[in-house]
Structure formats: C-alpha cells, structure tokens
Tab-separated table of C-alpha atoms in Angstrom:
chain	number	residue	atom	x	y	z
K	51	MET	CA	64.004	-52.953	-61.792
K	52	THR	CA	61.714	-55.753	-62.926
K	53	VAL	CA	58.472	-54.473	-64.433
K	54	PRO	CA	55.623	-56.974	-63.852
K	55	ASN	CA	53.210	-57.914	-66.599
K	56	LYS	CA	49.782	-56.357	-66.885
K	57	ASN	CA	47.758	-57.292	-63.811
K	58	ALA	CA	45.054	-59.573	-65.209
K	59	VAL	CA	43.632	-60.424	-61.765
K	60	LEU	CA	43.211	-56.773	-60.835
K	61	ASP	CA	41.526	-56.129	-64.186
K	62	LYS	CA	39.001	-58.890	-63.468
K	63	ILE	CA	38.356	-57.483	-60.005
K	64	MET	CA	37.747	-54.001	-61.359
K	65	GLU	CA	35.219	-55.341	-63.822
K	66	ARG	CA	33.126	-56.190	-60.753
K	67	ALA	CA	34.076	-53.157	-58.673
K	68	ALA	CA	30.485	-51.982	-58.236
K	69	GLU	CA	29.495	-55.381	-56.867
K	70	LEU	CA	32.263	-55.391	-54.258
K	71	ARG	CA	31.450	-51.812	-53.193
K	72	GLU	CA	27.798	-52.716	-52.663
K	73	LEU	CA	28.740	-55.809	-50.666
K	74	GLY	CA	30.803	-53.805	-48.138
K	75	PRO	CA	27.882	-53.047	-45.777
K	76	VAL	CA	26.553	-56.577	-46.298
K	77	ASN	CA	29.872	-58.118	-45.213
K	78	GLU	CA	29.895	-55.884	-42.141
K	79	SER	CA	26.361	-56.855	-41.139
K	80	LEU	CA	27.126	-60.568	-41.575
K	81	GLY	CA	30.385	-60.394	-39.636
K	82	ARG	CA	32.113	-62.253	-42.477
K	83	LEU	CA	32.494	-62.038	-46.228
K	84	ASP	CA	29.257	-62.606	-48.065
K	85	ASP	CA	29.460	-65.653	-50.341
K	86	LYS	CA	29.121	-63.335	-53.334
K	87	ALA	CA	32.235	-61.381	-52.317
K	88	ALA	CA	34.206	-64.593	-51.889
K	89	LYS	CA	33.034	-65.730	-55.320
K	90	VAL	CA	34.344	-62.540	-56.927
K	91	LEU	CA	37.774	-63.293	-55.459
K	92	ARG	CA	37.603	-66.914	-56.628
K	93	ASP	CA	36.447	-66.013	-60.119
K	94	ALA	CA	39.283	-63.498	-60.512
K	95	GLY	CA	41.935	-65.957	-59.289
K	96	MET	CA	42.943	-63.643	-56.447
K	97	ILE	CA	43.866	-66.360	-53.955
K	98	ARG	CA	45.796	-68.295	-56.617
K	99	MET	CA	48.152	-65.410	-57.441
K	100	LEU	CA	51.019	-66.790	-55.323
K	101	GLN	CA	49.995	-70.448	-55.649
K	102	PRO	CA	52.371	-72.850	-57.461
K	103	LYS	CA	51.585	-73.468	-61.112
K	104	ASN	CA	51.639	-77.229	-60.712
K	105	HIS	CA	48.514	-76.829	-58.563
K	106	GLY	CA	46.652	-74.342	-60.740
K	107	GLY	CA	48.349	-71.235	-59.400
K	108	LEU	CA	49.523	-68.152	-61.250
K	109	GLU	CA	52.935	-67.565	-59.580
K	110	THR	CA	52.635	-63.829	-60.202
K	111	HIS	CA	55.129	-61.168	-59.208
K	112	PRO	CA	54.477	-60.183	-55.556
K	113	ARG	CA	54.047	-56.562	-56.663
K	114	GLU	CA	51.028	-57.629	-58.726
K	115	PHE	CA	49.630	-59.372	-55.671
K	116	ALA	CA	50.037	-56.203	-53.583
K	117	GLU	CA	48.422	-54.051	-56.268
K	118	ALA	CA	45.450	-56.418	-56.481
K	119	VAL	CA	44.977	-56.346	-52.696
K	120	MET	CA	45.113	-52.543	-52.701
K	121	GLY	CA	42.543	-52.391	-55.469
K	122	ILE	CA	40.151	-54.722	-53.650
K	123	ALA	CA	40.580	-52.951	-50.297
K	124	SER	CA	39.811	-49.611	-51.941
K	125	LEU	CA	36.389	-51.071	-52.801
K	126	ASP	CA	35.785	-52.779	-49.443
K	127	GLY	CA	38.273	-53.007	-46.606
K	128	SER	CA	37.180	-56.392	-45.292
K	129	THR	CA	37.294	-58.048	-48.708
K	130	GLY	CA	40.765	-56.609	-49.282
K	131	TRP	CA	41.936	-57.805	-45.874
K	132	VAL	CA	40.782	-61.371	-46.532
K	133	ALA	CA	42.334	-61.291	-50.008
K	134	GLY	CA	45.669	-60.175	-48.548
K	135	ILE	CA	45.808	-62.627	-45.667
K	136	VAL	CA	44.310	-65.735	-47.261
K	137	GLY	CA	46.157	-64.878	-50.474
K	138	ILE	CA	49.601	-65.207	-48.883
K	139	HIS	CA	49.011	-68.728	-47.568
K	140	PRO	CA	49.545	-70.510	-50.931
K	141	TRP	CA	53.007	-68.876	-50.999
K	142	GLU	CA	54.063	-70.822	-47.918
K	143	MET	CA	52.111	-73.931	-48.893
K	144	ALA	CA	54.314	-74.116	-52.002
K	145	MET	CA	57.164	-74.937	-49.592
K	146	ALA	CA	55.288	-77.727	-47.804
K	147	ASP	CA	55.509	-81.457	-48.411
K	148	PRO	CA	54.057	-82.328	-51.868
K	149	LYS	CA	51.777	-84.839	-50.163
K	150	VAL	CA	49.856	-82.167	-48.223
K	151	GLN	CA	49.755	-79.907	-51.288
K	152	GLU	CA	48.068	-82.728	-53.176
K	153	GLU	CA	45.612	-83.287	-50.317
K	154	ILE	CA	44.600	-79.630	-50.419
K	155	TRP	CA	44.658	-78.790	-54.128
K	156	GLY	CA	44.660	-82.151	-55.877
K	157	GLU	CA	40.976	-82.056	-56.763
K	158	ASP	CA	40.287	-78.323	-56.514
K	159	PRO	CA	42.943	-75.603	-56.963
K	160	ASP	CA	40.507	-73.050	-55.512
K	161	VAL	CA	40.613	-74.485	-51.991
K	162	TRP	CA	41.489	-71.693	-49.542
K	163	ILE	CA	43.735	-71.945	-46.494
K	164	ALA	CA	43.188	-69.904	-43.313
K	165	SER	CA	45.555	-69.094	-40.420
K	166	PRO	CA	46.742	-67.562	-37.848
K	167	TYR	CA	50.444	-68.182	-37.435
K	168	ALA	CA	50.595	-66.990	-33.812
K	169	PRO	CA	51.998	-69.905	-31.739
K	170	MET	CA	48.983	-70.324	-29.465
K	171	GLY	CA	49.016	-74.133	-29.485
K	172	ILE	CA	51.248	-76.937	-28.254
K	173	ALA	CA	52.322	-79.801	-30.528
K	174	ARG	CA	53.291	-82.872	-28.469
K	175	PRO	CA	55.478	-85.328	-30.420
K	176	VAL	CA	54.153	-88.865	-30.929
K	177	ASP	CA	54.986	-91.580	-33.432
K	178	GLY	CA	54.542	-90.189	-36.923
K	179	GLY	CA	53.604	-86.673	-35.906
K	180	TYR	CA	52.067	-84.640	-33.105
K	181	ILE	CA	49.036	-84.402	-30.843
K	182	PHE	CA	47.908	-80.827	-31.146
K	183	ASN	CA	45.864	-78.597	-28.831
K	184	GLY	CA	45.167	-74.884	-28.573
K	185	ARG	CA	42.922	-71.904	-29.175
K	186	TRP	CA	43.633	-69.093	-31.617
K	187	GLN	CA	42.049	-65.722	-32.326
K	188	PHE	CA	41.807	-63.770	-35.579
K	189	SER	CA	41.339	-66.403	-38.297
K	190	SER	CA	40.436	-64.024	-41.113
K	191	GLY	CA	38.163	-65.344	-43.849
K	192	THR	CA	38.019	-68.680	-42.094
K	193	ASP	CA	34.383	-69.452	-43.056
K	194	HIS	CA	35.475	-69.743	-46.687
K	195	CYS	CA	38.527	-71.941	-46.016
K	196	ASP	CA	38.805	-75.728	-45.888
K	197	TRP	CA	42.340	-75.980	-44.470
K	198	ILE	CA	44.325	-73.940	-41.994
K	199	PHE	CA	47.850	-72.998	-40.923
K	200	LEU	CA	48.133	-72.754	-37.140
K	201	GLY	CA	51.152	-71.635	-35.158
K	202	ALA	CA	52.440	-73.892	-32.416
K	203	PHE	CA	55.267	-74.356	-29.980
K	204	LEU	CA	56.893	-77.748	-29.870
K	205	GLY	CA	55.892	-79.533	-26.674
K	206	ASP	CA	57.540	-82.132	-24.476
K	207	GLU	CA	56.089	-85.527	-23.590
K	208	ASP	CA	53.911	-83.893	-20.918
K	209	GLY	CA	52.404	-81.429	-23.377
K	210	LYS	CA	54.280	-78.434	-21.994
K	211	MET	CA	56.364	-76.101	-24.152
K	212	ALA	CA	59.789	-77.567	-24.792
K	213	MET	CA	62.832	-75.426	-24.166
K	214	PRO	CA	64.358	-73.694	-25.963
K	215	PRO	CA	61.149	-72.679	-27.763
K	216	THR	CA	60.686	-74.095	-31.270
K	217	SER	CA	57.924	-72.693	-33.443
K	218	LEU	CA	56.026	-74.823	-35.970
K	219	HIS	CA	53.344	-74.147	-38.554
K	220	MET	CA	50.777	-76.944	-38.388
K	221	ILE	CA	48.509	-77.721	-41.360
K	222	LEU	CA	45.036	-79.086	-40.591
K	223	PRO	CA	41.876	-79.917	-42.573
K	224	ARG	CA	38.547	-78.370	-41.587
K	225	SER	CA	37.478	-81.620	-39.910
K	226	ASP	CA	40.251	-81.264	-37.304
K	227	TYR	CA	39.366	-77.834	-35.903
K	228	THR	CA	36.336	-75.896	-34.716
K	229	ILE	CA	35.398	-72.365	-35.753
K	230	VAL	CA	33.918	-70.505	-32.789
K	231	GLU	CA	30.840	-68.678	-33.998
K	232	ASP	CA	29.996	-65.314	-32.435
K	233	SER	CA	33.660	-64.764	-31.537
K	234	TRP	CA	34.092	-61.757	-33.863
K	235	ASP	CA	32.329	-58.667	-32.511
K	236	VAL	CA	34.600	-55.709	-33.224
K	237	ALA	CA	34.735	-52.028	-34.169
K	238	GLY	CA	36.503	-52.399	-37.514
K	239	LEU	CA	37.182	-55.063	-40.143
K	240	ARG	CA	33.854	-56.555	-39.099
K	241	GLY	CA	33.336	-58.200	-42.477
K	242	THR	CA	36.544	-60.240	-42.262
K	243	GLY	CA	34.975	-62.898	-40.039
K	244	SER	CA	38.248	-63.272	-38.114
K	245	LYS	CA	36.857	-65.831	-35.697
K	246	ASP	CA	38.465	-67.995	-33.009
K	247	ILE	CA	39.711	-71.506	-33.740
K	248	ILE	CA	39.884	-74.437	-31.322
K	249	VAL	CA	41.882	-77.633	-31.792
K	250	LYS	CA	41.499	-80.496	-29.326
K	251	ASP	CA	43.715	-83.595	-29.449
K	252	ALA	CA	44.129	-83.541	-33.221
K	253	PHE	CA	46.766	-85.796	-34.720
K	254	VAL	CA	48.933	-83.894	-37.201
K	255	PRO	CA	51.332	-86.066	-39.229
K	256	THR	CA	54.875	-84.781	-39.594
K	257	TYR	CA	54.484	-84.094	-43.307
K	258	ARG	CA	51.785	-81.544	-42.471
K	259	THR	CA	54.187	-79.357	-40.510
K	260	ILE	CA	56.765	-76.702	-41.375
K	261	GLU	CA	59.496	-75.338	-39.113
K	262	PHE	CA	58.852	-71.612	-38.861
K	263	ASN	CA	62.539	-70.746	-38.519
K	264	LYS	CA	63.279	-72.443	-41.843
K	265	VAL	CA	60.706	-70.223	-43.528
K	266	VAL	CA	62.031	-67.031	-41.909
K	267	GLU	CA	65.642	-67.800	-42.780
K	268	GLY	CA	64.864	-68.833	-46.360
K	269	ILE	CA	65.890	-72.456	-45.798
K	270	GLN	CA	62.480	-74.027	-46.474
K	271	PRO	CA	62.100	-72.962	-50.148
K	272	LYS	CA	65.619	-74.213	-50.884
K	273	GLU	CA	64.936	-77.589	-49.275
K	274	ALA	CA	61.673	-77.766	-51.228
K	275	GLY	CA	63.621	-77.307	-54.466
K	276	LEU	CA	61.672	-74.226	-55.523
K	277	THR	CA	63.268	-72.266	-58.364
K	278	ASN	CA	60.852	-69.368	-58.883
K	279	THR	CA	62.201	-66.121	-57.386
K	280	LEU	CA	58.769	-65.526	-55.858
K	281	TYR	CA	59.289	-68.189	-53.199
K	282	HIS	CA	62.719	-66.931	-52.170
K	283	VAL	CA	61.574	-63.418	-51.291
K	284	PRO	CA	62.028	-63.167	-47.501
K	285	PHE	CA	59.080	-64.166	-45.339
K	286	SER	CA	59.351	-60.816	-43.544
K	287	CYS	CA	58.674	-59.111	-46.874
K	288	ALA	CA	56.114	-61.526	-48.340
K	289	PHE	CA	53.937	-62.200	-45.283
K	290	PRO	CA	53.220	-58.554	-44.316
K	291	LEU	CA	52.701	-57.567	-47.946
K	292	GLY	CA	49.025	-58.459	-48.231
K	293	ILE	CA	48.177	-57.010	-44.816
K	294	THR	CA	49.858	-53.645	-45.343
K	295	SER	CA	48.572	-53.463	-48.919
K	296	ALA	CA	45.065	-53.855	-47.532
K	297	VAL	CA	45.523	-50.932	-45.125
K	298	ILE	CA	46.862	-48.717	-47.922
K	299	GLY	CA	43.947	-49.754	-50.149
K	300	MET	CA	41.507	-48.830	-47.380
K	301	ALA	CA	43.108	-45.383	-47.210
K	302	GLU	CA	42.719	-45.069	-50.980
K	303	GLY	CA	39.075	-46.053	-50.642
K	304	ALA	CA	38.537	-43.481	-47.909
K	305	LEU	CA	40.154	-40.821	-50.088
K	306	ALA	CA	38.022	-41.681	-53.122
K	307	HIS	CA	34.798	-41.439	-51.116
K	308	HIS	CA	36.027	-38.274	-49.392
K	309	LEU	CA	36.701	-36.529	-52.699
K	310	ALA	CA	33.289	-37.534	-54.027
K	311	TRP	CA	31.701	-36.284	-50.802
K	312	GLN	CA	33.553	-32.969	-50.779
K	313	ARG	CA	32.981	-31.928	-54.394
K	314	GLU	CA	29.595	-30.384	-53.725
K	315	ARG	CA	29.721	-30.064	-49.936
K	316	VAL	CA	29.009	-26.699	-48.325
K	317	GLN	CA	30.242	-26.214	-44.766
K	318	ILE	CA	28.091	-24.795	-41.971
K	319	THR	CA	29.841	-21.467	-42.506
K	320	GLY	CA	28.425	-21.354	-46.017
K	321	THR	CA	31.836	-21.902	-47.591
K	322	LYS	CA	32.149	-24.536	-50.261
K	323	VAL	CA	34.885	-27.034	-49.475
K	324	LYS	CA	36.468	-26.390	-52.854
K	325	ASP	CA	36.864	-22.735	-51.752
K	326	ASP	CA	38.386	-23.497	-48.326
K	327	PRO	CA	42.213	-23.406	-48.535
K	328	TYR	CA	42.655	-25.047	-45.145
K	329	VAL	CA	40.618	-28.117	-46.057
K	330	LEU	CA	42.251	-28.277	-49.466
K	331	TYR	CA	45.681	-28.241	-47.817
K	332	ALA	CA	44.646	-31.162	-45.586
K	333	ILE	CA	43.284	-33.104	-48.548
K	334	GLY	CA	46.482	-32.515	-50.499
K	335	GLU	CA	48.655	-33.613	-47.608
K	336	ALA	CA	46.601	-36.754	-46.970
K	337	THR	CA	46.722	-37.650	-50.652
K	338	ALA	CA	50.498	-37.273	-50.704
K	339	GLU	CA	50.867	-39.476	-47.628
K	340	ILE	CA	48.732	-42.252	-49.112
K	341	GLN	CA	50.552	-42.119	-52.431
K	342	ALA	CA	53.931	-42.165	-50.659
K	343	SER	CA	52.867	-45.181	-48.598
K	344	ARG	CA	51.865	-47.053	-51.727
K	345	ALA	CA	55.082	-46.175	-53.559
K	346	ALA	CA	57.285	-47.146	-50.600
K	347	LEU	CA	55.669	-50.550	-50.144
K	348	LEU	CA	55.806	-51.443	-53.833
K	349	GLU	CA	59.388	-50.221	-54.222
K	350	ASN	CA	60.371	-52.315	-51.225
K	351	VAL	CA	59.007	-55.563	-52.658
K	352	ASP	CA	60.467	-54.763	-56.094
K	353	ARG	CA	63.914	-54.252	-54.572
K	354	MET	CA	63.747	-57.487	-52.575
K	355	TYR	CA	62.499	-59.457	-55.578
K	356	ASP	CA	65.161	-58.070	-57.931
K	357	LYS	CA	67.965	-58.798	-55.503
K	358	VAL	CA	66.814	-62.388	-55.039
K	359	ALA	CA	66.395	-62.774	-58.821
K	360	ALA	CA	70.023	-61.668	-59.209
K	361	GLY	CA	71.120	-64.528	-56.935
K	362	GLN	CA	71.965	-62.307	-53.970
K	363	GLU	CA	71.188	-63.010	-50.330
K	364	ILE	CA	69.019	-60.617	-48.317
K	365	SER	CA	70.804	-59.750	-45.065
K	366	PHE	CA	69.106	-59.372	-41.697
K	367	ALA	CA	69.810	-55.627	-41.860
K	368	GLU	CA	68.021	-55.425	-45.215
K	369	ARG	CA	65.112	-57.426	-43.878
K	370	ALA	CA	64.872	-55.074	-40.882
K	371	ALA	CA	64.958	-52.021	-43.145
K	372	GLY	CA	62.262	-53.573	-45.322
K	373	ARG	CA	60.044	-54.171	-42.302
K	374	ARG	CA	60.595	-50.571	-41.196
K	375	ILE	CA	59.421	-49.339	-44.600
K	376	GLN	CA	56.404	-51.649	-44.523
K	377	VAL	CA	55.325	-50.721	-40.980
K	378	ARG	CA	55.715	-47.011	-41.583
K	379	ALA	CA	53.743	-47.237	-44.832
K	380	ALA	CA	50.763	-48.674	-42.949
K	381	TRP	CA	50.871	-46.030	-40.217
K	382	ARG	CA	51.215	-43.153	-42.678
K	383	ALA	CA	48.244	-44.363	-44.690
K	384	ALA	CA	46.050	-44.901	-41.626
K	385	HIS	CA	46.936	-41.498	-40.184
K	386	ALA	CA	45.971	-39.936	-43.502
K	387	THR	CA	42.515	-41.496	-43.197
K	388	THR	CA	42.099	-39.664	-39.892
K	389	GLU	CA	42.758	-36.354	-41.644
K	390	ILE	CA	40.232	-37.356	-44.279
K	391	MET	CA	37.643	-38.370	-41.717
K	392	MET	CA	38.054	-35.249	-39.595
K	393	ARG	CA	37.686	-33.027	-42.666
K	394	SER	CA	34.518	-34.751	-43.881
K	395	GLY	CA	32.129	-33.184	-41.402
K	396	GLY	CA	29.685	-34.756	-38.974
K	397	ASN	CA	27.695	-36.529	-41.660
K	398	ALA	CA	30.697	-38.749	-42.371
K	399	LEU	CA	29.916	-40.479	-39.061
K	400	ARG	CA	26.682	-41.898	-40.395
K	401	ASN	CA	26.651	-45.616	-41.111
K	402	SER	CA	25.305	-44.814	-44.556
K	403	ASN	CA	28.527	-42.958	-45.372
K	404	PRO	CA	31.313	-45.391	-46.363
K	405	ILE	CA	34.077	-42.990	-45.256
K	406	GLN	CA	33.647	-43.999	-41.607
K	407	ARG	CA	33.871	-47.696	-42.468
K	408	PHE	CA	37.148	-47.265	-44.335
K	409	TRP	CA	38.450	-45.158	-41.440
K	410	ARG	CA	37.534	-47.829	-38.869
K	411	ASP	CA	38.910	-50.656	-40.996
K	412	ALA	CA	42.245	-48.937	-41.675
K	413	HIS	CA	42.872	-48.219	-38.008
K	414	MET	CA	41.911	-51.710	-36.922
K	415	GLY	CA	44.364	-52.985	-39.541
K	416	LEU	CA	47.140	-51.272	-37.601
K	417	ALA	CA	46.365	-53.525	-34.635
K	418	HIS	CA	47.811	-56.546	-36.436
K	419	ALA	CA	51.088	-57.695	-34.869
K	420	ILE	CA	52.887	-57.167	-38.172
K	421	HIS	CA	52.270	-53.411	-37.825
K	422	VAL	CA	53.661	-52.995	-34.286
K	423	PRO	CA	56.565	-50.585	-34.802
K	424	GLY	CA	58.548	-50.789	-31.558
K	425	SER	CA	60.846	-53.770	-32.014
K	426	VAL	CA	61.060	-53.276	-35.787
K	427	TYR	CA	62.252	-49.685	-35.491
K	428	HIS	CA	64.593	-50.669	-32.664
K	429	ALA	CA	66.151	-53.534	-34.601
K	430	SER	CA	66.519	-51.572	-37.825
K	431	ALA	CA	68.174	-48.666	-35.972
K	432	LEU	CA	70.640	-51.055	-34.344
K	433	THR	CA	71.607	-52.527	-37.717
K	434	ASP	CA	72.098	-48.996	-39.081
K	435	LEU	CA	74.562	-48.468	-36.222
K	436	ASP	CA	76.295	-51.776	-37.041
K	437	VAL	CA	75.116	-53.301	-33.766
K	438	GLU	CA	74.266	-57.007	-33.758
K	439	VAL	CA	70.586	-57.502	-32.880
K	440	PRO	CA	70.320	-60.141	-30.127
K	441	GLN	CA	68.409	-63.337	-30.670
K	442	GLY	CA	64.900	-63.276	-29.223
K	443	PRO	CA	61.718	-61.274	-29.585
K	444	MET	CA	63.386	-58.354	-31.363
K	445	ARG	CA	64.265	-60.594	-34.323
K	446	SER	CA	61.132	-62.745	-34.289
K	447	MET	CA	59.090	-60.694	-36.763
K	448	ILE	CA	62.041	-59.887	-39.034
C-alpha cells in the first residue's frame, strides 16, 4: 500500500488549531465562515491540495486530503465541511478545458470554486454554448468563492429537459450568478454558509462545461491527458471523500471535548464519571466506532488509489463497495456522537459547550445526498450477488 508523505498542510493547520477552535462559535453566529477561518485554510494551502501543479496546486495523495479535512473538522465542523467540499472542486477542474482553468487560476491560484452539482438548472443549447437558468440550494462556503460548478440537465430548444436526460457540470464566474442572502437558517452546519444560488439567462460557453457521465466513468481525465493517479481515482470515491471525512472529524472533535468534559465531572448521583463502568463502556464503544470509521474510509481511498496506480480499472462493483464503506463510515461516526452527547449530561446542551455543536453538525452532515444509504446498499448487495444493476437512479451516485 502506498504510504503518503508527511502531511504538511495538516501540520500548518494544527499550528493554528486554537484559532480555528475559537472561531467555531463565530462562524455559527455569522452563518458562514469568518474571514479569519477562510484565511487559515488559504494560508495552509488546504484548497490547493488536489489542484493541478501547473496552476499552483499540490497534487497530494487523496488520503492526505482526507486526513487534513478530518483534522480541521475536529476543531470546527463548519470549517472542516467547507474545506472538504470546496477542496474537492480543484480535482474536477483539473479535467476541464485549459482555457477555463486559466481564467480561474491564471492570476491567483488561491481562487476558490463553489458548487452544488445537483442538476437543478436547465442548459439550453445555443451557438457556442448554452443559455442557463436555475436555482440551487446548499452552496457551501460560497461567500468565499469566485467561481462555481452548477449541475444542469441538457435542455431542448424550448428550455425543457431533453430526453433522455443528460447531466452537465456548468462553470460560471461570480458575475453570472446571485447568492441569496438569508437563505441558510438551519440547525447544524450553520457556519458553512451553504446558501442558495440563482442563475438567470447566463450564457455559458461550451468550454466551460463538463459532461457529468464522463467524470463518473473516468473518461474525462483520460481525454484531458492527465497522468497523475490522483485524477483517475473514481469520482464516486473522490467526491464523497471530503464530505465523509468532515463528518468523521466532527465525531473526533465531539469525542475530544467529551473526554475533557468527563475527566472531572461528577454525576448527580455523586459518582465520578471515571468511576462509572456503564459510562466508561459507552465511551469506549463510541471511541472504537469513530476510529473504525476513520480507518475504513482511509483504507478505502488507499485501495482505490493503489489499484489505479497499478494501471488497473475500478469496476462498478468495486465502486459500489467503496461507496458502501464510505456511507457506513459516516453513519457509524455520527451515531457515536449521539452516544457521546447522551453521556455528557444536561450541561452539554448549553450553547457554551462545544459538544452540542459537533453533535448537531455531524448529524446534519448525514443529510447530504452522498450519505443516503438506500440505493448504495441496494446496488452493492446486487453486485455481491452477481446481479447487473440497472441503469438509472440506483447507479447515479456510484
């Protein structure tokens, strides 16, 4: 198994760990990342970890990226979430037309790109490109981004979805879309600033588009002539990596604060927590679950990376199994935070206690579409039984 180099980005982040911890409540109150938190990520090179070297990127091993996201999320869930989501976008941008890469990074390699990829818009073909319209939710970290990936369905000449459906990723500059302020009022991940986006009659030239299916099937990086193994790791492994890593990091953050809280805590019965075998059992079990989630996710990306590096293709069955591992890792970690929260006593509910924030953030992280288990578990079980998974929604996230 490939062993990545020392994680220089994570080291830089940890040098400013106290700053990111203190900014957690500030991010939550603002409803977005404080500028200081974003600067820590920029200074450390977090968002450039998967960016191509010819545009100032680091092209690190994806395991290093996941470890960095976990480390950040253990300090503040919202900052880790933004790092994981915005941090994956340079990976796909490396596959885009060189012309749009130059537009984005030509003068400043620290330009960030937002999303979401959900196909909530219609791209109507015209000469040289598309007329694009739509509204999207959940654009994490969008206030700190100057470009955006937006998912779309190809439209017909009347602006209606063409059949059969064809999904595109559209790339737009900040001047071509509107961020809807006050559209992010939520129970968890409040500091991510995952606001709505509106696009109205924007012209998107063809070179600023990518066919989603080509990314999923590994065609796009080959057509782009990319040689680094990083860019040939399957989309269904790379894209969820930052999101699930963030949830696991939040669980690690919850655990760290829980242990600090419990060391001197005396329960209402007069029993010290450190003398209560039932609580200690729960803490031990939760710790094991979080550690297992971390190990499973990192082993999964290592295995995918090593197989690609050896020149081997990743089958659909392997992609489905990888998604199963990734989804389950997130759910195990989040469930462990519930055990932690419920064993922390009533004072853990106070806004001044960070345990409740990590608990809320981790569970809201499960709401992301990439963590929905149903179709993933179904598809992976079918492949284990040597049954061909039909084309359609069951394969769409794999």
